[in-house]
Amino acid sequence: AALLRNRWQDAEFTIGSMNERRPLARLEDRPDVVVVASPDPQSLDSLQNLELAASDMATSLVLLNPRLASGDAGIGLNVRRMRQNFLNRFSVTYSLRPIEDFGAQLKRYPEMWKIFLADPELPGRYCLAKELVNRPSGDEMEMIIDAYARSVRGDEEDDDQKGDASPLDSIMATMRSVQRFMNQITK
């Protein structure tokens, strides 16, 4: 923050850091909005305190490119729930996330979440596969992708119910079912 303040001396806004003890305390006037750029998992506690202070001041808080999910093993279910409860208090206004190399998730407020998947007939183009009110979970994404793949192949029935499914299709369907089951019991 000090480097930014030094280089951007004529800024018409205040530049601060999540490492400051009380980031909003040194402001003379109540800000209309506080923007936090790229908060990481280590700043979650400070971010929650900042959100409470901003709420007390009737100030909007914007998270720009939050990276609050951590791949650290052993952080605990309670910490994950606290992070998720915190993030659920925000509205996503814009999000564009790739889905591997064959699609994307798009959210533009106030529109619904849109899932685009590769068009097999037009390389480099995408088709709208599904629109959802809420952000799709990993399981929902898997089901959307499977349903889209079946519709592209022209399959009418689910691979689990098809009599002439290849052994690989049967194994993959079983693994997806087990994965969905394991995800449900760990929630």
Coordinates of C-alpha atoms in Angstrom, one line a residue:
A1 CA 0.0 0.0 0.0
A2 CA 2.9 2.4 0.8
L3 CA 4.3 1.9 -2.7
L4 CA 1.0 2.6 -4.3
R5 CA 0.5 5.7 -2.2
N6 CA 3.9 6.9 -3.1
R7 CA 3.4 6.3 -6.8
W8 CA -0.2 7.5 -6.9
Q9 CA 0.1 10.7 -4.9
D10 CA -2.7 12.5 -6.8
A11 CA -5.3 9.7 -6.3
E12 CA -8.7 11.0 -5.4
F13 CA -9.3 8.1 -3.0
T14 CA -7.5 6.6 -0.1
I15 CA -5.2 3.6 -0.6
G16 CA -4.9 1.2 2.3
S17 CA -3.8 -2.3 3.2
M18 CA -5.5 -5.3 4.8
N19 CA -2.4 -5.5 7.0
E20 CA -3.3 -2.2 8.7
R21 CA -4.7 -2.7 12.2
R22 CA -8.0 -0.8 11.4
P23 CA -8.1 -0.1 7.7
L24 CA -11.1 2.4 7.9
A25 CA -10.0 4.2 11.0
R26 CA -7.7 6.8 9.3
L27 CA -10.4 8.0 6.9
E28 CA -11.7 11.5 7.6
D29 CA -15.0 11.1 5.7
R30 CA -17.4 8.1 5.4
P31 CA -16.5 6.5 2.0
D32 CA -19.3 5.5 -0.4
V33 CA -17.5 2.3 -1.3
V34 CA -14.5 0.3 -0.2
V35 CA -12.8 -1.8 -2.9
V36 CA -10.6 -4.7 -1.8
A37 CA -8.5 -6.1 -4.6
S38 CA -7.6 -9.8 -4.7
P39 CA -8.2 -10.7 -1.0
D40 CA -6.5 -14.1 -0.2
P41 CA -7.4 -16.8 2.4
Q42 CA -4.9 -15.3 4.9
S43 CA -6.8 -12.0 5.0
L44 CA -10.3 -13.6 5.7
D45 CA -10.4 -12.5 9.3
S46 CA -9.4 -8.9 8.5
L47 CA -11.8 -8.9 5.6
Q48 CA -14.7 -10.0 7.9
N49 CA -13.8 -7.2 10.3
L50 CA -13.6 -4.7 7.5
E51 CA -17.1 -5.9 6.3
L52 CA -18.5 -5.3 9.8
A53 CA -16.9 -1.8 10.0
A54 CA -18.1 -0.9 6.4
S55 CA -21.6 -2.1 7.3
D56 CA -21.6 0.1 10.5
M57 CA -20.6 3.0 8.3
A58 CA -23.3 2.2 5.7
T59 CA -20.5 1.8 3.2
S60 CA -20.6 -0.7 0.3
L61 CA -17.8 -3.3 0.1
V62 CA -16.7 -4.6 -3.2
L63 CA -14.4 -7.6 -3.6
L64 CA -12.5 -7.6 -6.8
N65 CA -11.1 -11.0 -7.9
P66 CA -11.4 -12.6 -4.5
R67 CA -9.2 -15.7 -4.0
L68 CA -10.6 -16.8 -0.6
A69 CA -10.7 -20.5 -1.4
S70 CA -7.6 -22.3 -0.3
G71 CA -6.4 -25.7 -1.4
D72 CA -4.7 -26.2 2.0
A73 CA -5.4 -29.6 3.4
G74 CA -6.6 -29.7 7.0
I75 CA -8.1 -26.2 7.3
G76 CA -11.2 -27.8 8.8
L77 CA -14.9 -27.9 8.0
N78 CA -15.6 -25.0 10.4
V79 CA -13.3 -22.6 8.6
R80 CA -14.7 -23.6 5.2
R81 CA -18.3 -23.0 6.5
M82 CA -17.2 -19.6 7.9
R83 CA -15.7 -18.6 4.6
Q84 CA -18.8 -19.8 2.7
N85 CA -21.2 -18.0 5.0
F86 CA -19.1 -14.8 4.6
L87 CA -19.1 -15.0 0.8
N88 CA -22.8 -15.8 0.7
R89 CA -23.5 -12.3 2.0
F90 CA -22.2 -10.8 -1.3
S91 CA -23.9 -10.6 -4.7
V92 CA -21.8 -11.6 -7.7
T93 CA -22.1 -8.8 -10.3
Y94 CA -19.8 -10.2 -12.9
S95 CA -17.9 -13.4 -13.2
L96 CA -16.4 -15.2 -16.2
R97 CA -14.7 -18.5 -15.4
P98 CA -13.3 -21.0 -17.9
I99 CA -14.5 -24.7 -17.7
E100 CA -11.4 -26.6 -18.6
D101 CA -10.8 -25.9 -22.3
F102 CA -14.3 -26.6 -23.5
G103 CA -16.6 -23.9 -22.0
A104 CA -17.2 -21.1 -19.6
Q105 CA -19.5 -19.9 -16.7
L106 CA -20.8 -16.4 -17.1
K107 CA -22.7 -14.2 -14.6
R108 CA -23.7 -10.6 -15.4
Y109 CA -25.9 -9.0 -12.8
P110 CA -29.0 -9.1 -12.8
E111 CA -29.0 -11.9 -15.4
M112 CA -28.8 -15.6 -14.5
W113 CA -25.7 -17.8 -14.4
K114 CA -25.0 -19.1 -18.0
I115 CA -23.1 -22.2 -18.9
F116 CA -21.5 -22.2 -22.3
L117 CA -20.0 -25.3 -23.8
A118 CA -18.0 -25.9 -27.0
D119 CA -20.1 -26.3 -30.2
P120 CA -18.9 -29.5 -31.9
E121 CA -20.0 -28.3 -35.3
L122 CA -18.3 -24.9 -35.1
P123 CA -14.8 -25.1 -33.6
G124 CA -14.0 -22.1 -31.4
R125 CA -17.7 -21.3 -30.9
Y126 CA -19.9 -22.0 -27.8
C127 CA -23.5 -22.8 -27.3
L128 CA -25.6 -21.9 -24.3
A129 CA -26.0 -25.2 -22.4
K130 CA -28.0 -24.0 -19.4
E131 CA -29.1 -21.0 -17.4
L132 CA -29.4 -21.2 -13.6
V133 CA -30.5 -18.8 -10.8
N134 CA -27.7 -19.8 -8.5
R135 CA -24.0 -20.5 -9.2
P136 CA -23.7 -24.2 -10.1
S137 CA -21.9 -26.5 -7.8
G138 CA -19.3 -29.0 -9.1
D139 CA -21.9 -31.8 -9.2
E140 CA -24.4 -29.6 -11.1
M141 CA -21.7 -28.7 -13.6
E142 CA -20.9 -32.3 -14.1
M143 CA -24.6 -33.1 -14.7
I144 CA -24.9 -30.2 -17.1
I145 CA -21.8 -31.2 -19.1
D146 CA -23.0 -34.9 -19.2
A147 CA -26.5 -33.8 -20.4
Y148 CA -25.0 -31.6 -23.0
A149 CA -22.7 -34.3 -24.2
R150 CA -25.6 -36.8 -24.5
S151 CA -27.7 -34.2 -26.4
V152 CA -24.8 -33.6 -28.8
R153 CA -24.4 -37.4 -29.4
G154 CA -28.2 -37.7 -29.8
D155 CA -28.6 -40.1 -26.8
E156 CA -32.1 -40.0 -25.4
E157 CA -31.4 -42.1 -22.2
D158 CA -29.0 -41.6 -19.4
D159 CA -25.8 -43.6 -19.9
D160 CA -26.5 -45.4 -16.6
Q161 CA -29.8 -46.8 -18.1
K162 CA -28.6 -47.7 -21.6
G163 CA -28.2 -51.3 -22.3
D164 CA -25.5 -50.9 -25.0
A165 CA -23.3 -48.6 -23.0
S166 CA -19.6 -49.3 -23.4
P167 CA -17.7 -50.6 -20.3
L168 CA -15.8 -47.3 -20.1
D169 CA -19.1 -45.4 -20.0
S170 CA -20.4 -47.7 -17.3
I171 CA -17.3 -47.2 -15.2
M172 CA -17.4 -43.4 -15.6
A173 CA -21.1 -43.3 -14.7
T174 CA -20.4 -45.4 -11.5
M175 CA -17.4 -43.2 -10.6
R176 CA -19.6 -40.1 -11.0
S177 CA -22.3 -41.6 -8.8
V178 CA -19.8 -42.5 -6.1
Q179 CA -18.2 -39.0 -6.3
R180 CA -21.6 -37.3 -5.9
F181 CA -22.4 -39.6 -3.0
M182 CA -19.1 -38.8 -1.2
N183 CA -19.6 -35.1 -1.8
Q184 CA -23.1 -35.2 -0.3
I185 CA -22.0 -37.1 2.9
T186 CA -19.1 -34.7 3.5
K187 CA -21.3 -31.5 3.3

